[in-house]
CSV table of C-alpha atoms in Angstrom, one decimal:
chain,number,residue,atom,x,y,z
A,119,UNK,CA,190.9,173.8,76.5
A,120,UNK,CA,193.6,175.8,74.9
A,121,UNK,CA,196.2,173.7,72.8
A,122,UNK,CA,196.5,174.5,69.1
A,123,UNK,CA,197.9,171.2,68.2
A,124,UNK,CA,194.5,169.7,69.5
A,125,UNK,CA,192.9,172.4,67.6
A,126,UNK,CA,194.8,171.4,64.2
A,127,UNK,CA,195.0,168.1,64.4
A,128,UNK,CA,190.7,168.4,64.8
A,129,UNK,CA,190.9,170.7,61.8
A,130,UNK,CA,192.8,168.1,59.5
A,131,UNK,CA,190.6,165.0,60.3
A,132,UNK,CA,187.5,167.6,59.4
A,133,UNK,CA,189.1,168.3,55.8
A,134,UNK,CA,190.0,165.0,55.5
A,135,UNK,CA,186.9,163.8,55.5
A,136,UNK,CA,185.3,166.4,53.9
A,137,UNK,CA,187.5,165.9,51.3
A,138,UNK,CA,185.8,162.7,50.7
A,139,UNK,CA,183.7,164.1,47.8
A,140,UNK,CA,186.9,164.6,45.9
A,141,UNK,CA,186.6,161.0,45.5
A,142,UNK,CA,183.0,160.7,44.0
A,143,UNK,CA,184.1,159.6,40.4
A,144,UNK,CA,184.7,156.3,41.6
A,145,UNK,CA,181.3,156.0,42.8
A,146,UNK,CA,180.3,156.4,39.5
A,147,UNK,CA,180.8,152.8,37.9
A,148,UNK,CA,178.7,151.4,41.7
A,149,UNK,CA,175.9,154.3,41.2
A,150,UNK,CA,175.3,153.1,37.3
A,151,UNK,CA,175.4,149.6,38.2
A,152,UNK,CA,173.1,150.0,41.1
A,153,UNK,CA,171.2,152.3,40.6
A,154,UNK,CA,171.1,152.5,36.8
A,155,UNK,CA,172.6,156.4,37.5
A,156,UNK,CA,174.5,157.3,34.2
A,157,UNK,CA,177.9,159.2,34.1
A,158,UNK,CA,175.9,162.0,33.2
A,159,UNK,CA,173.8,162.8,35.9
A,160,UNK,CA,176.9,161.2,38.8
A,161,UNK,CA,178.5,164.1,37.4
A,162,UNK,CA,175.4,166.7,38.1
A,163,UNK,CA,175.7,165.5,41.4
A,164,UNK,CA,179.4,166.2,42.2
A,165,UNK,CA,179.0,169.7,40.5
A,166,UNK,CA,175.7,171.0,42.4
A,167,UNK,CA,177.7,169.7,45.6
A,168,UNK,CA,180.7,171.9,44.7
A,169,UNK,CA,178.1,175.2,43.9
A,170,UNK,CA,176.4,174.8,46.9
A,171,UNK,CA,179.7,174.2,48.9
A,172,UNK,CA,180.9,177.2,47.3
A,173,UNK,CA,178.1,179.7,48.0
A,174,UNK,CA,177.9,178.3,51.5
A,175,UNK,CA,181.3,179.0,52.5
A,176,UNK,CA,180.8,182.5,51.8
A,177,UNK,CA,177.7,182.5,54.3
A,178,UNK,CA,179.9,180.2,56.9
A,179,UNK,CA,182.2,182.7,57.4
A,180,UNK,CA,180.0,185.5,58.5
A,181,UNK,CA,178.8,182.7,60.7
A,182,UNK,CA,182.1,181.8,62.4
A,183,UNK,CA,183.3,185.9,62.7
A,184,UNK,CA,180.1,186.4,64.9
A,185,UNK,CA,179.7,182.9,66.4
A,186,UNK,CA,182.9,181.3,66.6
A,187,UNK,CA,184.2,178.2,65.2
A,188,UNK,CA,182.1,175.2,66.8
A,189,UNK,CA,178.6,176.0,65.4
A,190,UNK,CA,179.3,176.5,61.7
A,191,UNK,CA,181.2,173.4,61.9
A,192,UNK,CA,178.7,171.5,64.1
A,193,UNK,CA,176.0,173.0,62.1
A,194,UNK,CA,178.3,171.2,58.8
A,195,UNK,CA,179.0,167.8,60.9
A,196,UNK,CA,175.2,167.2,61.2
A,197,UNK,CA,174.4,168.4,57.5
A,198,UNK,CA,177.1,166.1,56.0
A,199,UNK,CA,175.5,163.2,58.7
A,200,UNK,CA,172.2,163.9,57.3
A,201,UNK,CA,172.8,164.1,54.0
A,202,UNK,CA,174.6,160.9,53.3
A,203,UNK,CA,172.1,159.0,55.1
A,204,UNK,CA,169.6,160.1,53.1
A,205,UNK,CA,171.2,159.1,50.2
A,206,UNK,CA,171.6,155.6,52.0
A,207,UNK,CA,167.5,155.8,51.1
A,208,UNK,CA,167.6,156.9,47.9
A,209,UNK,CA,167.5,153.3,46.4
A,210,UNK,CA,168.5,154.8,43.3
A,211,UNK,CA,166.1,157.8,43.1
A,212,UNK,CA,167.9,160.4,41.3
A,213,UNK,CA,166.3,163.8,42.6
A,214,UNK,CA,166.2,162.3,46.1
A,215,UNK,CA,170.5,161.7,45.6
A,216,UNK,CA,170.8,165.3,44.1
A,217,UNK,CA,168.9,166.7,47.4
A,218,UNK,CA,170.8,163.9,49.8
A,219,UNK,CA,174.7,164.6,48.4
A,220,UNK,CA,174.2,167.7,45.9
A,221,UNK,CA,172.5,170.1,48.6
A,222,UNK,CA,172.5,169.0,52.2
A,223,UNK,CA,176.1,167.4,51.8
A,224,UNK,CA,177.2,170.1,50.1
A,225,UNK,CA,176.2,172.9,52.6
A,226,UNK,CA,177.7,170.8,55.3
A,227,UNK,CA,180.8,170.5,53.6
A,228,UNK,CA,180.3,174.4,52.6
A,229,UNK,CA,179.6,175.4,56.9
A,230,UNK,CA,182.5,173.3,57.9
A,231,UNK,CA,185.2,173.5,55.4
A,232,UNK,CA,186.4,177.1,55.9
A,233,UNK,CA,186.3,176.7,60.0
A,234,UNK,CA,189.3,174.6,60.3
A,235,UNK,CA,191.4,177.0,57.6
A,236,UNK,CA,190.5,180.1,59.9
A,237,UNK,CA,191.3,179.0,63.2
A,238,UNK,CA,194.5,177.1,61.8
A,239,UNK,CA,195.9,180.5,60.8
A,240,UNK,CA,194.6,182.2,63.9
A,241,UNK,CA,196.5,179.6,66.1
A,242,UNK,CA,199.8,179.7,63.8
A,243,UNK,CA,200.3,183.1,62.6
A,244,UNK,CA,203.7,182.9,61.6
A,245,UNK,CA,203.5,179.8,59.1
A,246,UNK,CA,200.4,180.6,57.8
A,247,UNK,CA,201.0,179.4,54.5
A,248,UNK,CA,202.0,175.9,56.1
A,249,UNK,CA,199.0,175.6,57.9
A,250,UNK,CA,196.7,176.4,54.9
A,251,UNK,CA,198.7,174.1,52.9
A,252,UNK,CA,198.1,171.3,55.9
A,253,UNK,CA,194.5,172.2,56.1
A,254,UNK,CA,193.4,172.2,52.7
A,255,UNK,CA,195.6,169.3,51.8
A,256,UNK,CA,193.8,167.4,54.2
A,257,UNK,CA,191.2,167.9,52.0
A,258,UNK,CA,192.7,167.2,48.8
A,259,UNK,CA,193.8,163.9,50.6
A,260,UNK,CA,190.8,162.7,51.4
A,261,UNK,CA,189.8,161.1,48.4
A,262,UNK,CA,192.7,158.9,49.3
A,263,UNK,CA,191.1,157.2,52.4
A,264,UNK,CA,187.7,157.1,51.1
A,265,UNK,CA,188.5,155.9,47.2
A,266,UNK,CA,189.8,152.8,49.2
A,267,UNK,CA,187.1,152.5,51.0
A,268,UNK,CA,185.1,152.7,47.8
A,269,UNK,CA,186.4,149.9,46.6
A,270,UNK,CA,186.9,147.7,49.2
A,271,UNK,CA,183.2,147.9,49.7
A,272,UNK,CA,182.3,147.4,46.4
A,273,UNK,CA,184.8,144.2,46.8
A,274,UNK,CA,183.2,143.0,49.9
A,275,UNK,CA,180.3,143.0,48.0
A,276,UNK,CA,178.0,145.2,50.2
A,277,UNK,CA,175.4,147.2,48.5
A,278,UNK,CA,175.7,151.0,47.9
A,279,UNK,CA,172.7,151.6,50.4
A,280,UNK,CA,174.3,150.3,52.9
A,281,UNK,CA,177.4,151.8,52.3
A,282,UNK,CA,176.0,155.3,52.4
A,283,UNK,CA,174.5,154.3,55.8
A,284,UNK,CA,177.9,153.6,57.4
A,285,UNK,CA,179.6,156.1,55.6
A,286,UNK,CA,177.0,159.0,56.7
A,287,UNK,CA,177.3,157.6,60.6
A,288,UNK,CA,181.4,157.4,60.5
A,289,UNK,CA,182.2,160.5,59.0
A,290,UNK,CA,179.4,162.3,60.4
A,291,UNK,CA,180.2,161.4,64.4
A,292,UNK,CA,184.0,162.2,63.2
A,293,UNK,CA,183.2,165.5,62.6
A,294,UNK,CA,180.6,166.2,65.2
A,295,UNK,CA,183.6,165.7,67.9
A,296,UNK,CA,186.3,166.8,65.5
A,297,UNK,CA,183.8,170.1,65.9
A,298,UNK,CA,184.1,170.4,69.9
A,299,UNK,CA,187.5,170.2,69.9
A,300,UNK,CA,187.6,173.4,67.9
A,301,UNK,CA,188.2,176.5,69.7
A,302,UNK,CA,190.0,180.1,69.2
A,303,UNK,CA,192.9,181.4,70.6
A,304,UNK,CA,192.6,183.5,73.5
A,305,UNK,CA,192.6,186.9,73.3
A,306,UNK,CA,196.0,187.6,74.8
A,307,UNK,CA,197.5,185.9,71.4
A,308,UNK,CA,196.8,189.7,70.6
A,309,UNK,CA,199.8,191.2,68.9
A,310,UNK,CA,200.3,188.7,66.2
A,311,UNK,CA,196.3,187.9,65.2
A,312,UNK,CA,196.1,191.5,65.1
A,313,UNK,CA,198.9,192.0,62.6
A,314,UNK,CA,197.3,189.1,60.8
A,315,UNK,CA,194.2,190.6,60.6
A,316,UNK,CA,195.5,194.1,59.9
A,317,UNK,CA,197.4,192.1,56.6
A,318,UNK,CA,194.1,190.3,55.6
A,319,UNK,CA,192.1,193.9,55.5
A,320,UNK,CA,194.2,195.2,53.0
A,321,UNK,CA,192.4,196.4,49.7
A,322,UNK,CA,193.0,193.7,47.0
A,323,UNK,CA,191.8,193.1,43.4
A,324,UNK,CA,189.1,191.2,44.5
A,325,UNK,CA,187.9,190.4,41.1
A,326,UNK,CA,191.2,189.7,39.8
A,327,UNK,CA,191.3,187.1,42.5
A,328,UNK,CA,188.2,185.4,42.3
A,329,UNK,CA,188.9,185.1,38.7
A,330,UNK,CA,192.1,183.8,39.3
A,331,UNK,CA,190.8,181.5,41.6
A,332,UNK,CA,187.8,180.0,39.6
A,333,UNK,CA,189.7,179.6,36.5
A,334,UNK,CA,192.3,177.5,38.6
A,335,UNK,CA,189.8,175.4,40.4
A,336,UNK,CA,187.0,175.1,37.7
A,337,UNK,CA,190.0,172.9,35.7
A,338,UNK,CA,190.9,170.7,38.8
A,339,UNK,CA,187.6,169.9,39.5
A,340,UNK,CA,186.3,169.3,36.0
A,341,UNK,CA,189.1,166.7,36.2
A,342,UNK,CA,188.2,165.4,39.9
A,343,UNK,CA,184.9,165.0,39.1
A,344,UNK,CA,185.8,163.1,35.6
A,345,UNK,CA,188.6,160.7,36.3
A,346,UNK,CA,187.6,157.8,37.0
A,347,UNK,CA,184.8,158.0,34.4
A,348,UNK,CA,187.2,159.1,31.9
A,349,UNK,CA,189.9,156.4,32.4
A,350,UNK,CA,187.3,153.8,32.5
A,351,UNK,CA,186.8,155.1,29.0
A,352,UNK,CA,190.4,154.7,28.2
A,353,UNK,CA,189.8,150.8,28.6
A,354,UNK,CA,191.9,150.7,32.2
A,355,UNK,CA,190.0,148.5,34.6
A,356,UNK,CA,188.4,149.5,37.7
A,357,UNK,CA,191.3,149.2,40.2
A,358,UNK,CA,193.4,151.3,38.2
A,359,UNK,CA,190.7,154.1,38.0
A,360,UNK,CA,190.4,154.4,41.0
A,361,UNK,CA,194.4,154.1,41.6
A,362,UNK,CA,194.1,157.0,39.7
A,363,UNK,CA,192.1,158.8,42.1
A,364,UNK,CA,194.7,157.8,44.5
A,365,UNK,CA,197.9,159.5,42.8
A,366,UNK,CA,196.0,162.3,42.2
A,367,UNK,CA,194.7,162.6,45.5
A,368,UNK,CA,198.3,162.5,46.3
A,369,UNK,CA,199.5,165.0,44.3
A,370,UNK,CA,196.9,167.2,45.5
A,371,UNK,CA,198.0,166.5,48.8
A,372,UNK,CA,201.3,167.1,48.6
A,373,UNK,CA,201.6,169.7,46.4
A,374,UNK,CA,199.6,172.0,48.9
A,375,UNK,CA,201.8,171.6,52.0
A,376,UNK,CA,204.9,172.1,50.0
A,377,UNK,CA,203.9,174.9,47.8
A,378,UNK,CA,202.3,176.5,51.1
A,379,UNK,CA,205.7,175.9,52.8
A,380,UNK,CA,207.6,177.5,50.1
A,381,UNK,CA,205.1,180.4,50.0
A,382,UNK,CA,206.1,180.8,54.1
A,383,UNK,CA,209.7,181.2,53.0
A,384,UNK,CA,209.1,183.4,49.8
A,385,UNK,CA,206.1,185.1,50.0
A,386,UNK,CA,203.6,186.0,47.0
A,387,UNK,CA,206.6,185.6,44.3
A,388,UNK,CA,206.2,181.7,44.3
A,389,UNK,CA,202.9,182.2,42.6
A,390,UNK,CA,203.8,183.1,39.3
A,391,UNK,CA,206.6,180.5,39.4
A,392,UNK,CA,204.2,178.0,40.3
A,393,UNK,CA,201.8,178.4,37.8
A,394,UNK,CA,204.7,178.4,34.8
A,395,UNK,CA,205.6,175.6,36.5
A,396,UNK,CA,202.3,174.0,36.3
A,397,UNK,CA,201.7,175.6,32.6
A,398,UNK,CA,204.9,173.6,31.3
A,399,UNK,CA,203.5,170.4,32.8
A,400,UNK,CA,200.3,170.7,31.3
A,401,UNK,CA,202.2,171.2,27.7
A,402,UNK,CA,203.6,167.7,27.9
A,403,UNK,CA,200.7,166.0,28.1
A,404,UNK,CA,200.1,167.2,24.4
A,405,UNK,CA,203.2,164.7,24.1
């Protein structure tokens, strides 16, 4: 089956709930009173998830040039599955929930995550910049659906084990079809992927880049990952933090598909204009 909208709209409901870990800081108050976890080591957890997503990724991509799409991201589906529902058996063991969400969840997050960026931009050549803002804002919005569910479980009064079982089942059977409805375009799309592909071989300052890059997201997720704990702190009640997660979550969201819309229209000169933009913000929070 060849239809790229099938193939993006796949591709969004993969980030979207991989994007769920963006939402782990309102776990934290449920993990401390549960399992006795403290902010502390909720926060170890989210971190080692995000390193071992990140070194992943670099492997799943040498994994999805030689093998295609569907096995890294099946390969993630059943990772993310497996490691959620061991973390439904934790019952508050620590090392056991580092190994369950940290490691396996990570690398499934890690396989999957860059599949449904690749193929979007191999199926849409000429808005790429929309289709990576759709893709990774799908993940950035994730933390949306599952901060709600968060706390509507919490509400309903269902314990955290439990919750990690049907959260581990859901998400993981999501992405397991999500995965076989992933596929790339055939080969007589040729003139435009291998323009594409031409433009991405290009020598750049790679460390320039990377540098860029971690500096950039090393600050967004020290705040993702701190949020809820942080306004908790503040004295706001629970529903608020994890409102907070929310807004965020939507910011996040939104600011990707626009900003990767404008980037379509403009090219790389919205960077810099972008980040003054975001650099005068930041200044009146000192305010």
């Amino acid at each position: 089956m060849h239809n790229r909208w099938i193939v993006l709209i796949a591709g969004l409901i993969m980030q979207t709930i991989l994007g769920g870990i963006y939402a782990w800081s309102t776990l934290t108050p449920w993990l401390a009173e549960s399992y006795g976890i403290s902010n502390g080591e909720s926060g170890f957890v989210f971190g080692l998830s995000i390193a071992v997503f990140t070194l992943v990724m670099v492997y799943s991509g040498h994994l999805l040039a030689r093998k295609g799409p569907r096995i890294p991201a099946l390969i993630g589906a059943l990772l993310y599955l497996a490691g959620y529902f061991l973390a439904s058996r934790s019952h508050g063991s620590f090392p056991l929930l580092l190994l369950a969400v940290g490691v396996i969840a990570g690398s499934g997050i890690g396989f999957a995550y860059v599949v449904p960026l690749s193929v979007g931009m191999q199926w849409f050549p000429r808005q790429k910049g929309l289709i990576t803002g759709l893709s990774v804002g799908g993940f950035g919005g994730g933390a949306i659906i599952l901060s709600s569910c968060i706390e509507a479980g919490k509400l309903s009064g269902i314990s955290l084990d439990r919750f990690f079982l049907f959260y581990s089942l859901i998400s993981g059977s999501l992405l397991f079809f999500a995965s076989l409805l992933l596929s790339s375009p055939p080969a007589s799309t040729g003139k435009e992927l291998g323009e594409m592909q031409v433009h991405q071989n290009v020598k750049k300052p790679m460390l320039l880049s990377i540098l860029g890059m971690f500096s950039g997201t090393f600050a967004g997720l020290l705040l993702v990952g701190n949020l809820a704990p942080y306004a908790l702190s503040k004295g706001l009640v629970e529903e608020m933090t994890v409102l907070s997660v929310v807004l965020f979550s939507v910011g996040n969201l939104s600011g990707r598909i626009i900003w990767g819309h404008i980037f379509d229209k403009t090219g790389y000169r919205v960077i810099p204009w972008s980040l003054l933009l975001a650099s005068l913000f930041y200044m009146l929070l000192r305010f």
